[in-house]
Structures are given as C-alpha cells and as structure tokens.
Amino acid sequence: MREQGKLFVISGPSGAGKSTVVFKAMEGREDLCFSTSATTRKPRPGEQDGREYFFVDRERFVEMIAGDELLEHAVYVNNYYGTPRKYVEEQLAQGVNVLLDIEVQGARQVAEKCPDATKIFVIPPSLRELERRLVNRGTDTAEAIAARLERARQEYQEADFYDYIIVNDSLEQAAAELSAIILAQHCRAADRADYLRAL
Ligand code: ADP
Ligand code: 5GP
C-alpha cells in the first residue's frame, strides 16, 4: 500500500545544527526530501541559489505572497523567509516525506494548515555551544550573531509547541533521532488502519 508522504517541521535556533542534522539524516535515503525556502537574505559565502535557498529580492517575495505561492512565510532578523507550496505538495503526493527547516512563526502557520505535520525542535547542548557554533561557522557578523542569540532565547520560550526535541550534541545521535521520529510517525495506528481493514 502506497502511503502519502508526511510533513516534518524542524525549528530551533540558528546555529543549532538543523540543516547539518537534516542533511545527515537524508544521506542515502530517497523517501526524504528537503524543501528549499525562498529568502530575501543575502547568500553567505559558499551558498548557492536553488540549493540552500532561492535568493530573491523583496519585490519578488511580496509577489509570491500575493500569488499564494507560499505555504507559510515570516520575517526573521529583518529578512523574509517562506516555503514554496508547489514542491511540498508534489513530493507529499508522491509518497516522499518533506522536511521544512523553518522558524517558529512559520511552524505555527504550517500547523494551522496541516495539523498532521510533526513538529521537531532542535537545540544545541547549551547556549554557549550555540554561540561557539555560530562563531565557528564564520558566516555571520558579530552583530548578526548577537541578534541570533537573542532570538534563540525567545524561541526557547516556545519549545513546548513542538512534539519532539532533539539535542544536537553528537551529530550521529541527532540524525539517528530524527530518522527514528520519522519512522515512528509512519507506524501510528491511524496510518495503519487500512492494513486492518484489508484482513
Ligand atoms: P542551523 O541550520 O541550525 O542554522 P547549521 O547546520 O548551519 O545550523 O550548523 C551551525 C554550525 O554548527 C555549522 O558550522 C555546523 O557544521 C556546526 N554543527 C552542526 N551540528 C554540530 C554538532 N553536532 N557538533 C558540532 N558542530 C555542529
Ligand atoms: P538562516 O538565515 O540562518 O539560514 O535562517 C534563519 C532562520 O530562518 C532559521 O531559523 C530557519 O529555520 C528559518 N527559515 C529558513 N527558511 C524558512 C522558511 O521558509 N520559512 C520560515 N518561516 N523560516 C525559515
């Protein structure tokens, strides 16, 4: 029986390691895909248009909102970010699980529209480690890092909105936890009801 893909919303402070954990968990798997967001943020060194993000200007972003092209969108540290709807819908219809790496306001919008989405919060082992990772990543100015740390403190207040928390200390363990959560969601009784009816 072909199952519909499931939607996984992954949030957590910038620098917690969300994209690293997501890409680690996706290695060698074809049943998982990552939704590339659109953003008005400028690309960091090494980032490529269409890979990390679709980098667009404000005008185009506003056009996407007006054209209902986005599943959700939010402003994060002075820039727009949003999830293109079409790709997500196509992948889910093909039975592929879709991972969204989005912040809390966007996660709340997705939860409204897709109540079955699984909400996962990724955190670093400590805020000190978060700062260390942001500094080591070397992609943000000291000012941007300070803004992201402040935002992280606010985001922690909303952690109870999520279904699962992954503490990204060891990358292998964190990726294994993400895979386990995805597997568990596919074993939910409500999703297996067809097998019972088939008896
Ligand atoms: P996010 O997507 O949450 O903003 P990134 O995936 O860009 O975070 O990770 C931030 C930085 O932390 C990167 O330099 C990444 O290599 C590093 N990192 C990610 N996970 C770990 C980990 N488990 N241990 C040490 N460093 C990590
Ligand atoms: P960064 O600038 O570090 O890549 O991302 C900043 C924040 O924006 C992260 O918390 C990330 O999860 C979030 N983000 C990335 N894409 C989207 C999106 O499409 N929608 C929303 N709401 N947040 C996003």
mmCIF file with all atom_site columns, N, CA and C and ligand atoms in Angstrom, residues 10-15 18 37-38 41 44 47 53 72-74 76 81-84 101-107 137 140 148 155, ligand 2:
data_model
loop_
_atom_site.group_PDB
_atom_site.id
_atom_site.type_symbol
_atom_site.label_atom_id
_atom_site.label_alt_id
_atom_site.label_comp_id
_atom_site.label_asym_id
_atom_site.label_entity_id
_atom_site.label_seq_id
_atom_site.pdbx_PDB_ins_code
_atom_site.Cartn_x
_atom_site.Cartn_y
_atom_site.Cartn_z
_atom_site.occupancy
_atom_site.B_iso_or_equiv
_atom_site.pdbx_formal_charge
_atom_site.auth_seq_id
_atom_site.auth_comp_id
_atom_site.auth_asym_id
_atom_site.auth_atom_id
_atom_site.pdbx_PDB_model_num
ATOM   1   N N   . ILE A 1 10  ? 10.879 21.438 11.190 1.00 0.00 ? 10  ILE A N   1
ATOM   2   C CA  . ILE A 1 10  ? 12.043 21.433 12.069 1.00 0.00 ? 10  ILE A CA  1
ATOM   3   C C   . ILE A 1 10  ? 12.437 22.871 12.379 1.00 0.00 ? 10  ILE A C   1
ATOM   4   N N   . SER A 1 11  ? 12.403 23.213 13.663 1.00 0.00 ? 11  SER A N   1
ATOM   5   C CA  . SER A 1 11  ? 12.777 24.566 14.086 1.00 0.00 ? 11  SER A CA  1
ATOM   6   C C   . SER A 1 11  ? 13.862 24.455 15.134 1.00 0.00 ? 11  SER A C   1
ATOM   7   N N   . GLY A 1 12  ? 14.369 25.607 15.511 1.00 0.00 ? 12  GLY A N   1
ATOM   8   C CA  . GLY A 1 12  ? 15.406 25.656 16.533 1.00 0.00 ? 12  GLY A CA  1
ATOM   9   C C   . GLY A 1 12  ? 16.280 26.838 16.230 1.00 0.00 ? 12  GLY A C   1
ATOM   10  N N   . PRO A 1 13  ? 17.035 27.277 17.206 1.00 0.00 ? 13  PRO A N   1
ATOM   11  C CA  . PRO A 1 13  ? 17.838 28.469 16.992 1.00 0.00 ? 13  PRO A CA  1
ATOM   12  C C   . PRO A 1 13  ? 18.818 28.326 15.835 1.00 0.00 ? 13  PRO A C   1
ATOM   13  N N   . SER A 1 14  ? 19.044 29.435 15.151 1.00 0.00 ? 14  SER A N   1
ATOM   14  C CA  . SER A 1 14  ? 20.027 29.450 14.076 1.00 0.00 ? 14  SER A CA  1
ATOM   15  C C   . SER A 1 14  ? 21.379 29.047 14.654 1.00 0.00 ? 14  SER A C   1
ATOM   16  N N   . GLY A 1 15  ? 22.051 28.084 14.043 1.00 0.00 ? 15  GLY A N   1
ATOM   17  C CA  . GLY A 1 15  ? 23.340 27.603 14.544 1.00 0.00 ? 15  GLY A CA  1
ATOM   18  C C   . GLY A 1 15  ? 23.209 26.340 15.380 1.00 0.00 ? 15  GLY A C   1
ATOM   19  N N   . LYS A 1 18  ? 20.442 22.549 12.546 1.00 0.00 ? 18  LYS A N   1
ATOM   20  C CA  . LYS A 1 18  ? 19.285 21.946 11.871 1.00 0.00 ? 18  LYS A CA  1
ATOM   21  C C   . LYS A 1 18  ? 19.638 21.423 10.486 1.00 0.00 ? 18  LYS A C   1
ATOM   22  N N   . SER A 1 37  ? 13.738 26.850 0.792  1.00 0.00 ? 37  SER A N   1
ATOM   23  C CA  . SER A 1 37  ? 12.929 28.054 1.027  1.00 0.00 ? 37  SER A CA  1
ATOM   24  C C   . SER A 1 37  ? 13.355 29.194 0.127  1.00 0.00 ? 37  SER A C   1
ATOM   25  N N   . ALA A 1 38  ? 12.477 30.182 0.037  1.00 0.00 ? 38  ALA A N   1
ATOM   26  C CA  . ALA A 1 38  ? 12.842 31.453 -0.598 1.00 0.00 ? 38  ALA A CA  1
ATOM   27  C C   . ALA A 1 38  ? 13.201 32.431 0.513  1.00 0.00 ? 38  ALA A C   1
ATOM   28  N N   . ARG A 1 41  ? 17.246 37.204 2.351  1.00 0.00 ? 41  ARG A N   1
ATOM   29  C CA  . ARG A 1 41  ? 18.591 37.324 2.930  1.00 0.00 ? 41  ARG A CA  1
ATOM   30  C C   . ARG A 1 41  ? 19.633 37.168 1.824  1.00 0.00 ? 41  ARG A C   1
ATOM   31  N N   . ARG A 1 44  ? 25.226 33.620 1.924  1.00 0.00 ? 44  ARG A N   1
ATOM   32  C CA  . ARG A 1 44  ? 26.506 33.599 2.651  1.00 0.00 ? 44  ARG A CA  1
ATOM   33  C C   . ARG A 1 44  ? 27.556 33.017 1.703  1.00 0.00 ? 44  ARG A C   1
ATOM   34  N N   . GLU A 1 47  ? 27.117 29.643 -0.336 1.00 0.00 ? 47  GLU A N   1
ATOM   35  C CA  . GLU A 1 47  ? 25.712 29.268 -0.581 1.00 0.00 ? 47  GLU A CA  1
ATOM   36  C C   . GLU A 1 47  ? 25.372 29.481 -2.053 1.00 0.00 ? 47  GLU A C   1
ATOM   37  N N   . TYR A 1 53  ? 18.957 28.080 -0.560 1.00 0.00 ? 53  TYR A N   1
ATOM   38  C CA  . TYR A 1 53  ? 17.745 28.905 -0.668 1.00 0.00 ? 53  TYR A CA  1
ATOM   39  C C   . TYR A 1 53  ? 17.545 29.330 -2.111 1.00 0.00 ? 53  TYR A C   1
ATOM   40  N N   . GLU A 1 72  ? 3.810  29.065 3.866  1.00 0.00 ? 72  GLU A N   1
ATOM   41  C CA  . GLU A 1 72  ? 3.928  29.948 5.038  1.00 0.00 ? 72  GLU A CA  1
ATOM   42  C C   . GLU A 1 72  ? 5.052  30.923 4.753  1.00 0.00 ? 72  GLU A C   1
ATOM   43  N N   . HIS A 1 73  ? 5.073  32.021 5.521  1.00 0.00 ? 73  HIS A N   1
ATOM   44  C CA  . HIS A 1 73  ? 6.216  32.927 5.423  1.00 0.00 ? 73  HIS A CA  1
ATOM   45  C C   . HIS A 1 73  ? 6.335  33.727 6.706  1.00 0.00 ? 73  HIS A C   1
ATOM   46  N N   . ALA A 1 74  ? 7.532  34.249 6.956  1.00 0.00 ? 74  ALA A N   1
ATOM   47  C CA  . ALA A 1 74  ? 7.752  35.017 8.182  1.00 0.00 ? 74  ALA A CA  1
ATOM   48  C C   . ALA A 1 74  ? 8.940  35.950 7.979  1.00 0.00 ? 74  ALA A C   1
ATOM   49  N N   . TYR A 1 76  ? 12.372 37.105 9.761  1.00 0.00 ? 76  TYR A N   1
ATOM   50  C CA  . TYR A 1 76  ? 13.331 36.633 10.770 1.00 0.00 ? 76  TYR A CA  1
ATOM   51  C C   . TYR A 1 76  ? 14.562 37.517 10.661 1.00 0.00 ? 76  TYR A C   1
ATOM   52  N N   . TYR A 1 81  ? 11.427 35.008 4.880  1.00 0.00 ? 81  TYR A N   1
ATOM   53  C CA  . TYR A 1 81  ? 11.690 33.607 4.552  1.00 0.00 ? 81  TYR A CA  1
ATOM   54  C C   . TYR A 1 81  ? 10.341 32.950 4.269  1.00 0.00 ? 81  TYR A C   1
ATOM   55  N N   . GLY A 1 82  ? 10.269 32.037 3.294  1.00 0.00 ? 82  GLY A N   1
ATOM   56  C CA  . GLY A 1 82  ? 8.995  31.369 3.024  1.00 0.00 ? 82  GLY A CA  1
ATOM   57  C C   . GLY A 1 82  ? 9.183  30.034 2.324  1.00 0.00 ? 82  GLY A C   1
ATOM   58  N N   . THR A 1 83  ? 8.172  29.178 2.462  1.00 0.00 ? 83  THR A N   1
ATOM   59  C CA  . THR A 1 83  ? 8.198  27.822 1.898  1.00 0.00 ? 83  THR A CA  1
ATOM   60  C C   . THR A 1 83  ? 7.371  27.755 0.616  1.00 0.00 ? 83  THR A C   1
ATOM   61  N N   . PRO A 1 84  ? 8.012  27.537 -0.546 1.00 0.00 ? 84  PRO A N   1
ATOM   62  C CA  . PRO A 1 84  ? 7.233  27.379 -1.783 1.00 0.00 ? 84  PRO A CA  1
ATOM   63  C C   . PRO A 1 84  ? 6.279  26.174 -1.667 1.00 0.00 ? 84  PRO A C   1
ATOM   64  N N   . ASP A 1 101 ? 12.804 23.290 7.229  1.00 0.00 ? 101 ASP A N   1
ATOM   65  C CA  . ASP A 1 101 ? 13.640 23.925 8.255  1.00 0.00 ? 101 ASP A CA  1
ATOM   66  C C   . ASP A 1 101 ? 13.151 25.364 8.367  1.00 0.00 ? 101 ASP A C   1
ATOM   67  N N   . ILE A 1 102 ? 12.239 25.602 9.309  1.00 0.00 ? 102 ILE A N   1
ATOM   68  C CA  . ILE A 1 102 ? 11.619 26.936 9.391  1.00 0.00 ? 102 ILE A CA  1
ATOM   69  C C   . ILE A 1 102 ? 11.534 27.396 10.839 1.00 0.00 ? 102 ILE A C   1
ATOM   70  N N   . GLU A 1 103 ? 11.426 28.721 11.022 1.00 0.00 ? 103 GLU A N   1
ATOM   71  C CA  . GLU A 1 103 ? 11.384 29.228 12.394 1.00 0.00 ? 103 GLU A CA  1
ATOM   72  C C   . GLU A 1 103 ? 9.950  29.127 12.967 1.00 0.00 ? 103 GLU A C   1
ATOM   73  N N   . VAL A 1 104 ? 9.821  29.591 14.218 1.00 0.00 ? 104 VAL A N   1
ATOM   74  C CA  . VAL A 1 104 ? 8.607  29.300 14.984 1.00 0.00 ? 104 VAL A CA  1
ATOM   75  C C   . VAL A 1 104 ? 7.315  29.894 14.387 1.00 0.00 ? 104 VAL A C   1
ATOM   76  N N   . GLN A 1 105 ? 7.384  31.149 13.900 1.00 0.00 ? 105 GLN A N   1
ATOM   77  C CA  . GLN A 1 105 ? 6.152  31.748 13.355 1.00 0.00 ? 105 GLN A CA  1
ATOM   78  C C   . GLN A 1 105 ? 5.650  30.947 12.164 1.00 0.00 ? 105 GLN A C   1
ATOM   79  N N   . GLY A 1 106 ? 6.585  30.507 11.315 1.00 0.00 ? 106 GLY A N   1
ATOM   80  C CA  . GLY A 1 106 ? 6.228  29.703 10.150 1.00 0.00 ? 106 GLY A CA  1
ATOM   81  C C   . GLY A 1 106 ? 5.697  28.343 10.577 1.00 0.00 ? 106 GLY A C   1
ATOM   82  N N   . ALA A 1 107 ? 6.313  27.771 11.619 1.00 0.00 ? 107 ALA A N   1
ATOM   83  C CA  . ALA A 1 107 ? 5.870  26.460 12.114 1.00 0.00 ? 107 ALA A CA  1
ATOM   84  C C   . ALA A 1 107 ? 4.415  26.536 12.578 1.00 0.00 ? 107 ALA A C   1
ATOM   85  N N   . ARG A 1 137 ? 31.095 28.853 12.446 1.00 0.00 ? 137 ARG A N   1
ATOM   86  C CA  . ARG A 1 137 ? 30.530 28.766 11.092 1.00 0.00 ? 137 ARG A CA  1
ATOM   87  C C   . ARG A 1 137 ? 31.110 29.891 10.235 1.00 0.00 ? 137 ARG A C   1
ATOM   88  N N   . ASP A 1 140 ? 28.394 34.825 9.827  1.00 0.00 ? 140 ASP A N   1
ATOM   89  C CA  . ASP A 1 140 ? 27.605 35.954 10.317 1.00 0.00 ? 140 ASP A CA  1
ATOM   90  C C   . ASP A 1 140 ? 28.499 36.972 11.017 1.00 0.00 ? 140 ASP A C   1
ATOM   91  N N   . ARG A 1 148 ? 20.955 36.734 16.651 1.00 0.00 ? 148 ARG A N   1
ATOM   92  C CA  . ARG A 1 148 ? 20.513 35.336 16.596 1.00 0.00 ? 148 ARG A CA  1
ATOM   93  C C   . ARG A 1 148 ? 20.478 34.710 17.985 1.00 0.00 ? 148 ARG A C   1
ATOM   94  N N   . GLU A 1 155 ? 13.005 31.994 21.278 1.00 0.00 ? 155 GLU A N   1
ATOM   95  C CA  . GLU A 1 155 ? 12.480 30.755 20.687 1.00 0.00 ? 155 GLU A CA  1
ATOM   96  C C   . GLU A 1 155 ? 12.363 29.642 21.731 1.00 0.00 ? 155 GLU A C   1
HETATM 97  P P1  . 5GP B 2 .   ? 19.350 31.324 8.209  1.00 0.00 ? 2   5GP B P1  1
HETATM 98  O O1  . 5GP B 2 .   ? 19.380 32.776 7.819  1.00 0.00 ? 2   5GP B O1  1
HETATM 99  O O2  . 5GP B 2 .   ? 20.262 31.038 9.396  1.00 0.00 ? 2   5GP B O2  1
HETATM 100 O O3  . 5GP B 2 .   ? 19.555 30.390 7.055  1.00 0.00 ? 2   5GP B O3  1
HETATM 101 O O4  . 5GP B 2 .   ? 17.875 31.012 8.743  1.00 0.00 ? 2   5GP B O4  1
HETATM 102 C C1  . 5GP B 2 .   ? 17.317 31.815 9.731  1.00 0.00 ? 2   5GP B C1  1
HETATM 103 C C2  . 5GP B 2 .   ? 16.040 31.186 10.236 1.00 0.00 ? 2   5GP B C2  1
HETATM 104 O O5  . 5GP B 2 .   ? 15.061 31.174 9.204  1.00 0.00 ? 2   5GP B O5  1
HETATM 105 C C3  . 5GP B 2 .   ? 16.198 29.754 10.714 1.00 0.00 ? 2   5GP B C3  1
HETATM 106 O O6  . 5GP B 2 .   ? 15.553 29.644 11.978 1.00 0.00 ? 2   5GP B O6  1
HETATM 107 C C4  . 5GP B 2 .   ? 15.452 28.950 9.680  1.00 0.00 ? 2   5GP B C4  1
HETATM 108 O O7  . 5GP B 2 .   ? 14.840 27.805 10.262 1.00 0.00 ? 2   5GP B O7  1
HETATM 109 C C5  . 5GP B 2 .   ? 14.395 29.937 9.241  1.00 0.00 ? 2   5GP B C5  1
HETATM 110 N N1  . 5GP B 2 .   ? 13.844 29.652 7.915  1.00 0.00 ? 2   5GP B N1  1
HETATM 111 C C6  . 5GP B 2 .   ? 14.500 29.170 6.831  1.00 0.00 ? 2   5GP B C6  1
HETATM 112 N N2  . 5GP B 2 .   ? 13.641 29.018 5.812  1.00 0.00 ? 2   5GP B N2  1
HETATM 113 C C7  . 5GP B 2 .   ? 12.419 29.397 6.268  1.00 0.00 ? 2   5GP B C7  1
HETATM 114 C C8  . 5GP B 2 .   ? 11.110 29.447 5.682  1.00 0.00 ? 2   5GP B C8  1
HETATM 115 O O8  . 5GP B 2 .   ? 10.871 29.092 4.541  1.00 0.00 ? 2   5GP B O8  1
HETATM 116 N N3  . 5GP B 2 .   ? 10.102 29.905 6.471  1.00 0.00 ? 2   5GP B N3  1
HETATM 117 C C9  . 5GP B 2 .   ? 10.300 30.303 7.750  1.00 0.00 ? 2   5GP B C9  1
HETATM 118 N N4  . 5GP B 2 .   ? 9.216  30.715 8.438  1.00 0.00 ? 2   5GP B N4  1
HETATM 119 N N5  . 5GP B 2 .   ? 11.504 30.264 8.331  1.00 0.00 ? 2   5GP B N5  1
HETATM 120 C C10 . 5GP B 2 .   ? 12.556 29.821 7.596  1.00 0.00 ? 2   5GP B C10 1
#
